[in-house]
Amino acid sequence: MRVVIENISKTFEDGTGEHIEALRDINLSNEENEFLVVVGPSGCGKSTLLNIVAGLLPATSGKVVFEGIPDESRPHTAVVFQEFALFPWRTVERNVVYGPEERGLPRKERQEIARYYIDLVGLTGFEKKYPHQLSGGMKQRVSIARALANDPWLLLMDEPFSALDAQTRTIMQGELSQIYEKTQKSVLYITHNIQEAVFLGDRVAVLSRRPGRVERIIPIDLPRPREEHIMLEPKFLSYVDQIWQHIRGQAMEALTEEKP
Amino acid sequence: MAAHSRPGHGGPDRGEAVSRDRRPLTETVVQDKTAFMVRREHRLISFLFILGLFGVWELIARLGLVSPLFLPAPSAILVTGYKMILSGEVFHHIGASLWRIFWGFSCAVIIGTFVGVLLGFFSVAESIGNPIIASTYPIPKIAILPLLILWLGIGEYSKITVIGLGVFFPMVINVYTGVRNADPVLIKAAISLGSNPQRIILKVILPSALPMIFAGLKLGIGIALLLVVAAEMIAADAGIGFLILTSADLMQTTKLMFGISLLSMLGLIFSWLIDRLEKLCIPWKK
């Protein structure tokens, strides 16, 4: 299984009828079991790209192709959103089984799936809690479990830890890394955080600012399993620095430019 | 700031002038300036006040300051009520009113919710429905009652319909707003987890709109109470509105006032019931 993003471009029309080019000619591929991170300054259209891959937004031109999918019994993608997007009227367990429910799996199988993924994200004992009773980090774990429970070919993550505080974020990065190593999912991960990109990614695609173009693709040659302490290693830091040098100038531009 | 500095405490950043200040040492403890904003519950006060109000009322009536024809004593109203309960007369009237409210209210809630979802979800329905609702909503429903009597006769149907119309509008408008305000990211999440549009209405939009649906129910039940009384005053042979009007015609002021207090009690019971139902249906609400 391989996901190919071919010549994707996206142009929005803003309220005044002006055209804003968000993405230009994006070419990327997500190999099987690969953790691909897209990193870029604010306004580079990285979330737009994820929404296009998820089928939640039409591209202006180009296409996204899933190659080598044997049958259509499993969904192509599942998304973990920055805003968690948990259904507030469903308990943890009922959130997690939402996808299997929509796929019409029998109750018993759904329960097993829920138990497995709730355990995987370390939320056993919280099955009957409602989202408003959970902390931000726990909410995002539910959201990850919910996406994985639908067993997608490609897991899409849209800045999943941006709404969390720095400490929780560090912990969640470590946990996600473990979950990835355990499940061997293909992941497309969007972030503006360079450390996070290097820590999680097999490859990091750096997007430029508006219009978003793939500036560089940097393979991250760090051993797995990765743990927090690798963030202190010189090799890790040199990757971070390398990417920062690419983004820095554009991030400065983003800072001073007016909102479109 | 310099005036509050303590002599002898002048650090290097305070400068020479302050450390030479020889005025006596003063202390001002910081007070909680928000104390007046703390809201306490004064149950005893509200109970005593109401009790006092009834006491004064009773006194005025007992001393004969006002004729009982205009202001009967609270105790006299209670006695009348007790007699009407014993004779079963009250239940006859309450039953008639409740029956009309039940049918008018429940039909309007079901149809209103359905139409509200249609308007909120489908743009064609929205462009047809919104102008109709905007132009019919401001009409006081009681003004339509004569027309409804002409169409449906003087019996129950015209009364039920006028109640239904009154409840329908707040329901439609609230459900519509609730549907439109459903969090788009939840809809996206449902799509990404494989829901089709019908399932999204059932599993995302409706639960999202539940708090607004309940807001509609609360508005609606008040309107239903208002309209049932109005309709019964125009043409009926039973019901609380009928009871109030005939008592007034016969100068039975105690009966009239008991009828009014029945309405107050019904209103309280309805809103209590809806609150309970809301807690049951929306357990995720904080």
XYZ file of C-alpha atoms in Angstrom:
546
model
C 0.000 0.000 0.000
C 1.292 3.401 -0.972
C -0.338 6.805 -0.992
C 0.698 9.119 -3.795
C -0.066 12.816 -3.748
C 0.228 13.960 -7.352
C 0.522 17.598 -8.436
C -1.952 18.799 -5.858
C -2.780 22.502 -6.114
C -5.383 24.404 -4.182
C -6.644 27.919 -4.728
C -9.180 29.512 -2.406
C -11.372 32.438 -3.129
C -11.581 34.820 -0.200
C -14.547 36.998 0.692
C -13.500 39.845 -1.607
C -13.267 37.590 -4.646
C -9.503 37.486 -4.532
C -7.762 34.207 -5.251
C -5.325 32.839 -2.725
C -3.036 30.089 -3.814
C -2.623 27.791 -0.814
C -0.801 24.851 -2.392
C 1.150 24.576 -5.623
C 2.124 21.316 -7.282
C 2.563 19.168 -4.229
C 4.152 15.803 -4.973
C 4.625 13.452 -2.051
C 4.302 9.784 -1.364
C 3.559 7.960 1.837
C 5.130 4.500 1.751
C 3.650 1.549 3.591
C 4.282 1.781 7.363
C 5.992 5.111 6.925
C 5.668 7.996 9.364
C 5.747 11.031 7.074
C 5.740 14.450 8.687
C 4.832 17.642 6.863
C 6.278 20.672 8.595
C 6.044 24.306 7.612
C 5.495 27.839 8.849
C 1.988 29.063 9.549
C 0.058 29.695 6.373
C 1.855 27.093 4.263
C -1.354 25.155 3.640
C -0.267 22.006 5.447
C -3.680 21.444 7.030
C -5.267 22.073 3.649
C -3.130 19.276 2.250
C -4.250 16.889 4.986
C -7.901 17.741 4.401
C -7.483 17.036 0.693
C -5.932 13.629 1.428
C -8.793 12.893 3.850
C -11.390 13.755 1.205
C -12.691 16.615 3.343
C -11.729 19.298 0.835
C -11.588 19.215 -2.968
C -8.266 19.950 -4.647
C -8.226 22.541 -7.430
C -6.047 20.229 -9.495
C -4.065 17.056 -9.054
C -5.067 13.855 -7.306
C -4.466 11.622 -4.338
C -4.113 7.940 -5.171
C -4.103 4.944 -2.840
C -2.106 2.265 -4.631
C -2.266 -1.432 -3.956
C -5.324 -1.641 -1.732
C -6.541 -5.256 -2.017
C -10.183 -4.616 -1.106
C -12.410 -1.804 0.054
C -13.369 -3.305 3.416
C -11.130 -0.948 5.350
C -11.422 2.857 5.207
C -8.637 4.722 3.442
C -8.042 7.300 6.147
C -9.004 8.384 9.626
C -8.206 11.813 10.995
C -6.979 12.943 14.405
C -7.863 16.625 14.683
C -6.112 19.357 16.617
C -9.434 20.163 18.332
C -9.871 16.500 19.404
C -13.353 16.531 17.795
C -14.743 13.979 20.249
C -18.509 13.551 20.313
C -19.414 15.144 23.667
C -22.563 12.980 24.005
C -20.602 9.749 23.721
C -18.494 8.174 26.429
C -14.854 7.265 25.750
C -15.863 3.760 24.742
C -18.714 4.906 22.489
C -16.433 7.439 20.807
C -13.890 4.743 20.056
C -16.461 2.379 18.521
C -17.943 5.070 16.273
C -16.050 3.956 13.171
C -16.664 0.208 13.622
C -20.338 1.058 14.242
C -20.536 2.888 10.911
C -18.852 -0.044 9.190
C -21.574 -2.296 10.564
C -19.355 -4.613 12.593
C -21.177 -6.851 15.073
C -21.426 -5.662 18.664
C -19.073 -8.246 20.079
C -16.315 -7.384 17.635
C -16.824 -3.683 18.325
C -16.404 -4.246 22.035
C -13.194 -6.165 21.492
C -11.839 -3.436 19.230
C -12.743 -0.789 21.809
C -11.066 -2.710 24.617
C -7.895 -3.213 22.584
C -7.448 0.391 21.478
C -8.494 1.952 24.791
C -5.830 -0.223 26.400
C -3.306 0.744 23.706
C -3.639 4.445 24.545
C -3.646 3.728 28.287
C -7.226 4.708 29.063
C -8.472 1.464 30.589
C -10.761 2.393 33.472
C -12.021 5.550 31.736
C -14.387 3.805 29.292
C -17.555 5.257 30.805
C -16.291 8.837 31.166
C -17.569 11.656 28.989
C -15.043 13.843 27.119
C -15.692 16.871 29.346
C -14.487 14.826 32.305
C -11.064 14.263 30.701
C -7.924 16.406 30.443
C -6.670 17.596 27.063
C -4.044 14.874 26.836
C -6.577 12.179 27.624
C -9.026 13.570 25.093
C -6.396 13.362 22.389
C -5.645 9.757 23.378
C -9.320 8.944 22.888
C -9.192 10.612 19.505
C -6.138 8.551 18.519
C -7.827 5.361 19.703
C -10.970 6.276 17.768
C -9.017 6.806 14.550
C -7.006 3.582 14.970
C -10.134 1.580 15.867
C -11.400 2.168 12.346
C -8.268 0.450 11.043
C -7.512 2.938 8.231
C -4.794 2.372 5.654
C -3.416 5.811 6.419
C -3.658 7.642 9.740
C -3.887 11.411 9.264
C -2.886 13.654 12.140
C -3.486 17.399 11.942
C -1.326 19.128 14.568
C -2.765 16.755 17.169
C -0.746 18.074 20.103
C -0.857 21.811 19.365
C -3.659 22.436 21.832
C -1.783 20.720 24.671
C 0.618 22.268 27.167
C 4.332 21.712 26.592
C 4.777 18.985 29.207
C 1.763 16.961 28.141
C 2.894 17.410 24.584
C 6.309 15.865 25.251
C 4.692 12.884 26.943
C 2.196 12.438 24.125
C 4.958 12.514 21.498
C 6.684 9.648 23.295
C 3.438 7.703 23.540
C 2.572 8.251 19.900
C 6.028 7.048 18.913
C 5.436 3.836 20.888
C 1.955 3.394 19.407
C 3.399 3.803 15.924
C 6.130 1.272 16.573
C 3.533 -1.168 17.894
C 0.869 -0.754 15.211
C 3.136 -0.053 12.211
C 0.502 2.198 10.631
C 1.244 4.508 7.747
C 0.990 8.015 9.148
C 0.781 11.453 7.566
C 1.471 13.936 10.326
C 1.103 17.707 10.097
C 2.906 20.008 12.526
C 4.630 23.358 12.793
C 6.866 22.053 15.572
C 10.279 21.052 14.204
C 11.417 19.030 17.237
C 8.202 17.065 17.030
C 8.703 16.490 13.310
C 12.231 15.120 13.765
C 11.309 13.066 16.822
C 8.372 11.319 15.140
C 9.174 11.224 11.439
C 10.847 8.717 9.163
C 10.921 11.520 6.633
C 10.132 15.190 7.069
C 8.722 17.200 4.162
C 9.342 20.912 4.566
C 6.694 23.132 2.995
C 7.328 26.714 1.975
C 4.979 29.571 2.704
C 2.062 30.569 0.522
C 1.803 29.091 -1.964
C 2.842 25.913 -0.179
C 5.434 23.954 -2.133
C 7.547 21.008 -1.076
C 10.848 22.688 -0.355
C 12.794 19.651 0.760
C 12.298 16.123 1.954
C 14.665 15.121 4.720
C 15.004 11.449 5.732
C 15.474 11.177 9.485
C 18.056 8.539 10.191
C 17.494 7.998 13.889
C 17.031 4.519 15.378
C 13.707 3.292 16.686
C 12.328 2.865 19.278
C 12.851 6.539 19.921
C 12.704 7.873 23.423
C 12.722 11.376 24.826
C 16.474 11.460 25.446
C 17.282 11.361 21.726
C 16.122 14.978 21.660
C 19.420 15.829 23.340
C 21.652 14.024 20.847
C 23.779 16.043 18.405
C 22.359 14.232 15.384
C 18.806 15.095 16.436
C 19.777 18.710 17.019
C 21.502 19.003 13.676
C 18.323 17.805 11.909
C 16.316 20.369 13.862
C 18.763 23.102 12.965
C 18.798 22.096 9.311
C 15.011 22.339 9.070
C 14.899 25.555 11.100
C 17.324 27.198 8.677
C 14.874 26.414 5.869
C 11.840 27.689 7.680
C 13.259 30.604 9.660
C 13.114 33.284 6.990
C 9.588 32.352 6.002
C 8.405 32.164 9.582
C 9.681 35.712 10.010
C 7.690 36.754 6.951
C 4.588 35.084 8.345
C 5.033 37.037 11.540
C 5.025 40.446 9.883
C 2.505 39.855 7.124
C -1.106 40.855 7.550
C -3.727 38.147 7.744
C -5.193 37.580 4.295
C 4.823 54.715 44.880
C 7.593 56.476 46.744
C 5.203 57.537 49.519
C 4.501 53.890 50.374
C 8.135 52.829 50.504
C 9.371 51.924 53.929
C 12.272 53.918 55.320
C 15.380 51.881 55.740
C 14.331 49.317 53.136
C 15.668 51.236 50.188
C 17.624 48.743 48.132
C 20.081 49.769 45.469
C 17.239 50.179 42.974
C 15.258 52.502 45.207
C 17.773 55.302 45.114
C 19.146 57.646 47.755
C 16.134 59.899 48.135
C 13.893 57.106 49.406
C 16.265 55.763 52.016
C 16.536 59.211 53.578
C 12.717 59.328 53.968
C 12.111 59.445 57.726
C 8.316 59.374 57.854
C 6.774 56.827 60.309
C 6.241 53.280 59.046
C 2.677 52.588 57.867
C 1.041 49.268 56.996
C -1.893 48.761 54.669
C -3.211 45.215 54.392
C -4.548 44.303 50.953
C -8.323 43.792 51.005
C -10.406 41.547 48.771
C -12.049 44.123 46.561
C -14.385 41.586 44.956
C -16.166 40.688 48.219
C -19.350 42.504 47.195
C -19.651 40.304 44.115
C -19.990 37.048 46.029
C -23.537 35.817 45.531
C -25.016 33.806 48.366
C -28.282 31.933 48.438
C -30.705 33.522 50.874
C -33.290 30.771 51.173
C -34.607 31.916 54.509
C -35.055 35.473 53.279
C -36.969 34.457 50.172
C -39.183 32.114 52.223
C -39.862 34.711 54.903
C -40.593 37.407 52.365
C -43.204 35.347 50.553
C -44.722 34.295 53.867
C -44.827 37.955 54.934
C -46.476 38.984 51.697
C -49.254 36.447 52.178
C -49.530 37.512 55.830
C -50.097 41.157 54.877
C -52.559 40.130 52.183
C -54.488 37.974 54.690
C -54.475 40.826 57.192
C -55.820 43.351 54.670
C -58.636 40.965 53.754
C -59.472 40.004 57.372
C -59.602 43.609 58.528
C -62.006 44.305 55.692
C -59.819 47.039 54.221
C -60.705 45.808 50.735
C -63.936 44.077 49.796
C -63.486 40.278 49.368
C -65.181 40.707 46.023
C -62.006 42.373 44.760
C -59.366 40.811 47.006
C -60.364 37.605 48.806
C -58.088 36.351 51.591
C -55.466 33.709 50.657
C -57.093 31.383 53.160
C -60.444 31.784 51.407
C -58.823 30.916 48.083
C -57.285 27.802 49.637
C -60.623 26.727 51.077
C -62.334 27.205 47.723
C -59.573 25.216 46.039
C -59.950 22.435 48.580
C -63.681 22.254 47.956
C -63.149 22.165 44.190
C -60.672 19.338 44.605
C -63.131 17.390 46.762
C -65.943 17.861 44.255
C -63.643 16.914 41.364
C -64.462 20.144 39.546
C -60.763 21.154 39.323
C -59.734 17.927 37.683
C -62.414 18.353 35.078
C -60.948 21.711 34.063
C -57.283 20.765 34.436
C -57.909 17.595 32.448
C -59.507 19.505 29.578
C -56.635 22.008 29.432
C -53.907 19.369 29.750
C -55.460 17.303 26.994
C -55.348 20.272 24.593
C -51.825 21.225 25.625
C -50.631 17.643 25.241
C -51.814 17.245 21.650
C -50.931 20.746 20.499
C -47.522 20.662 22.160
C -46.434 17.180 21.127
C -47.512 17.550 17.488
C -45.731 20.898 17.280
C -42.564 19.518 18.884
C -42.350 16.597 16.460
C -43.196 18.609 13.343
C -41.127 21.604 14.482
C -38.049 19.476 15.102
C -38.424 17.780 11.738
C -38.860 21.066 9.860
C -36.026 22.671 11.833
C -33.621 19.897 10.798
C -34.759 20.191 7.166
C -34.216 23.955 7.151
C -30.867 23.675 8.876
C -29.500 20.904 6.724
C -30.877 21.421 3.214
C -30.253 24.725 1.490
C -33.320 24.391 -0.786
C -35.599 23.879 2.219
C -33.905 26.834 3.850
C -34.553 29.192 0.960
C -38.204 28.110 0.759
C -38.908 27.917 4.473
C -37.108 30.872 5.976
C -39.146 33.640 4.277
C -42.397 31.842 5.156
C -41.374 31.511 8.783
C -40.051 35.054 8.981
C -43.386 36.428 7.736
C -45.733 34.206 9.762
C -43.807 34.104 13.030
C -44.660 37.693 14.097
C -48.444 37.130 13.805
C -49.894 36.799 17.329
C -51.326 33.281 17.190
C -54.488 34.243 19.016
C -55.357 36.459 16.034
C -55.589 33.345 13.880
C -57.967 31.557 16.235
C -61.179 33.008 14.679
C -59.981 31.819 11.284
C -59.155 28.394 12.709
C -62.621 28.190 14.285
C -64.084 29.038 10.891
C -62.057 26.260 9.271
C -62.001 23.588 11.948
C -65.123 24.331 13.975
C -65.508 25.496 17.521
C -64.459 22.157 19.043
C -61.107 20.813 20.099
C -59.297 20.934 16.744
C -59.143 24.706 16.517
C -57.792 24.970 20.074
C -55.201 22.256 19.588
C -54.120 23.830 16.302
C -53.648 27.290 17.760
C -51.517 25.828 20.571
C -49.592 23.800 17.999
C -48.902 26.891 15.904
C -47.666 28.780 18.949
C -45.252 26.014 19.946
C -44.171 25.250 16.394
C -42.330 28.521 15.821
C -39.971 28.541 18.809
C -39.267 24.861 18.098
C -38.432 25.405 14.431
C -36.285 28.435 15.111
C -34.370 26.789 17.952
C -33.811 23.488 16.168
C -32.721 25.340 13.036
C -30.219 27.393 15.036
C -29.002 24.270 16.826
C -28.478 22.425 13.548
C -26.697 25.359 11.943
C -24.421 25.704 14.952
C -23.375 22.059 15.018
C -19.585 22.029 15.276
C -18.198 21.544 11.729
C -15.194 19.661 13.059
C -17.508 17.022 14.566
C -19.188 16.621 11.192
C -15.766 16.264 9.577
C -14.805 13.688 12.201
C -17.962 11.694 11.460
C -17.304 11.846 7.706
C -13.736 10.724 8.227
C -15.033 7.784 10.284
C -17.325 6.707 7.466
C -20.738 8.314 8.150
C -23.034 9.178 5.252
C -25.235 12.328 5.353
C -28.297 10.539 6.803
C -26.223 9.014 9.593
C -24.613 12.390 10.262
C -28.038 13.959 10.823
C -28.968 11.218 13.275
C -25.664 10.732 15.051
C -24.081 14.189 15.020
C -26.505 16.967 14.126
C -29.445 15.911 16.301
C -27.415 15.321 19.473
C -25.594 18.621 18.812
C -28.929 20.384 18.605
C -30.386 18.771 21.745
C -29.589 21.682 24.072
C -31.297 24.049 21.623
C -34.227 21.641 21.276
C -34.690 21.817 25.021
C -34.488 25.607 24.944
C -37.327 25.415 22.394
C -39.360 23.107 24.640
C -39.038 25.537 27.547
C -40.187 28.484 25.440
C -42.904 26.388 23.851
C -44.522 25.142 27.035
C -44.961 28.720 28.275
C -46.613 29.683 25.020
C -48.834 26.585 25.146
C -50.105 27.578 28.584
C -50.800 31.092 27.399
C -52.674 29.982 24.287
C -54.739 27.265 25.939
C -56.158 29.834 28.365
C -56.783 32.342 25.587
C -58.511 29.732 23.414
C -60.647 28.518 26.300
C -61.747 32.051 27.037
C -63.018 32.502 23.504
C -64.997 29.308 23.159
C -65.078 26.344 25.523
C -67.178 24.584 28.100
C -64.288 23.321 30.221
C -60.681 24.181 30.952
C -58.798 26.528 33.224
C -59.388 29.493 30.921
C -63.109 28.735 30.950
C -63.036 28.416 34.755
C -61.381 31.811 35.139
C -63.695 33.584 32.731
C -66.962 32.143 34.100
C -65.851 32.776 37.685
C -65.248 36.400 36.769
C -68.666 36.625 35.115
C -70.269 35.251 38.272
C -68.147 37.469 40.553
C -66.689 34.366 42.203
C -63.341 36.005 42.839
C -61.959 33.180 45.013
C -62.556 30.674 42.230
C -61.015 33.053 39.718
C -57.903 33.471 41.820
C -57.633 29.761 42.413
C -57.742 29.289 38.646
C -54.869 31.742 38.260
C -52.797 29.977 40.909
C -53.446 26.685 39.111
C -51.758 28.194 36.046
C -48.772 29.240 38.130
C -48.500 25.704 39.529
C -48.851 24.113 36.097
C -46.094 26.371 34.755
C -43.779 25.374 37.604
C -44.519 21.666 37.145
C -43.931 21.830 33.386
C -40.594 23.570 33.663
C -39.523 21.157 36.425
C -40.457 18.197 34.216
C -38.570 19.607 31.228
C -35.521 20.295 33.417
C -35.555 16.683 34.628
C -35.949 15.381 31.094
C -33.076 17.592 29.958
C -30.751 16.211 32.624
C -31.763 12.711 31.557
C -31.277 13.340 27.832
C -28.118 15.447 28.048
C -25.970 13.701 30.659
C -22.830 15.148 29.067
C -23.881 18.726 29.836
C -21.831 20.149 32.689
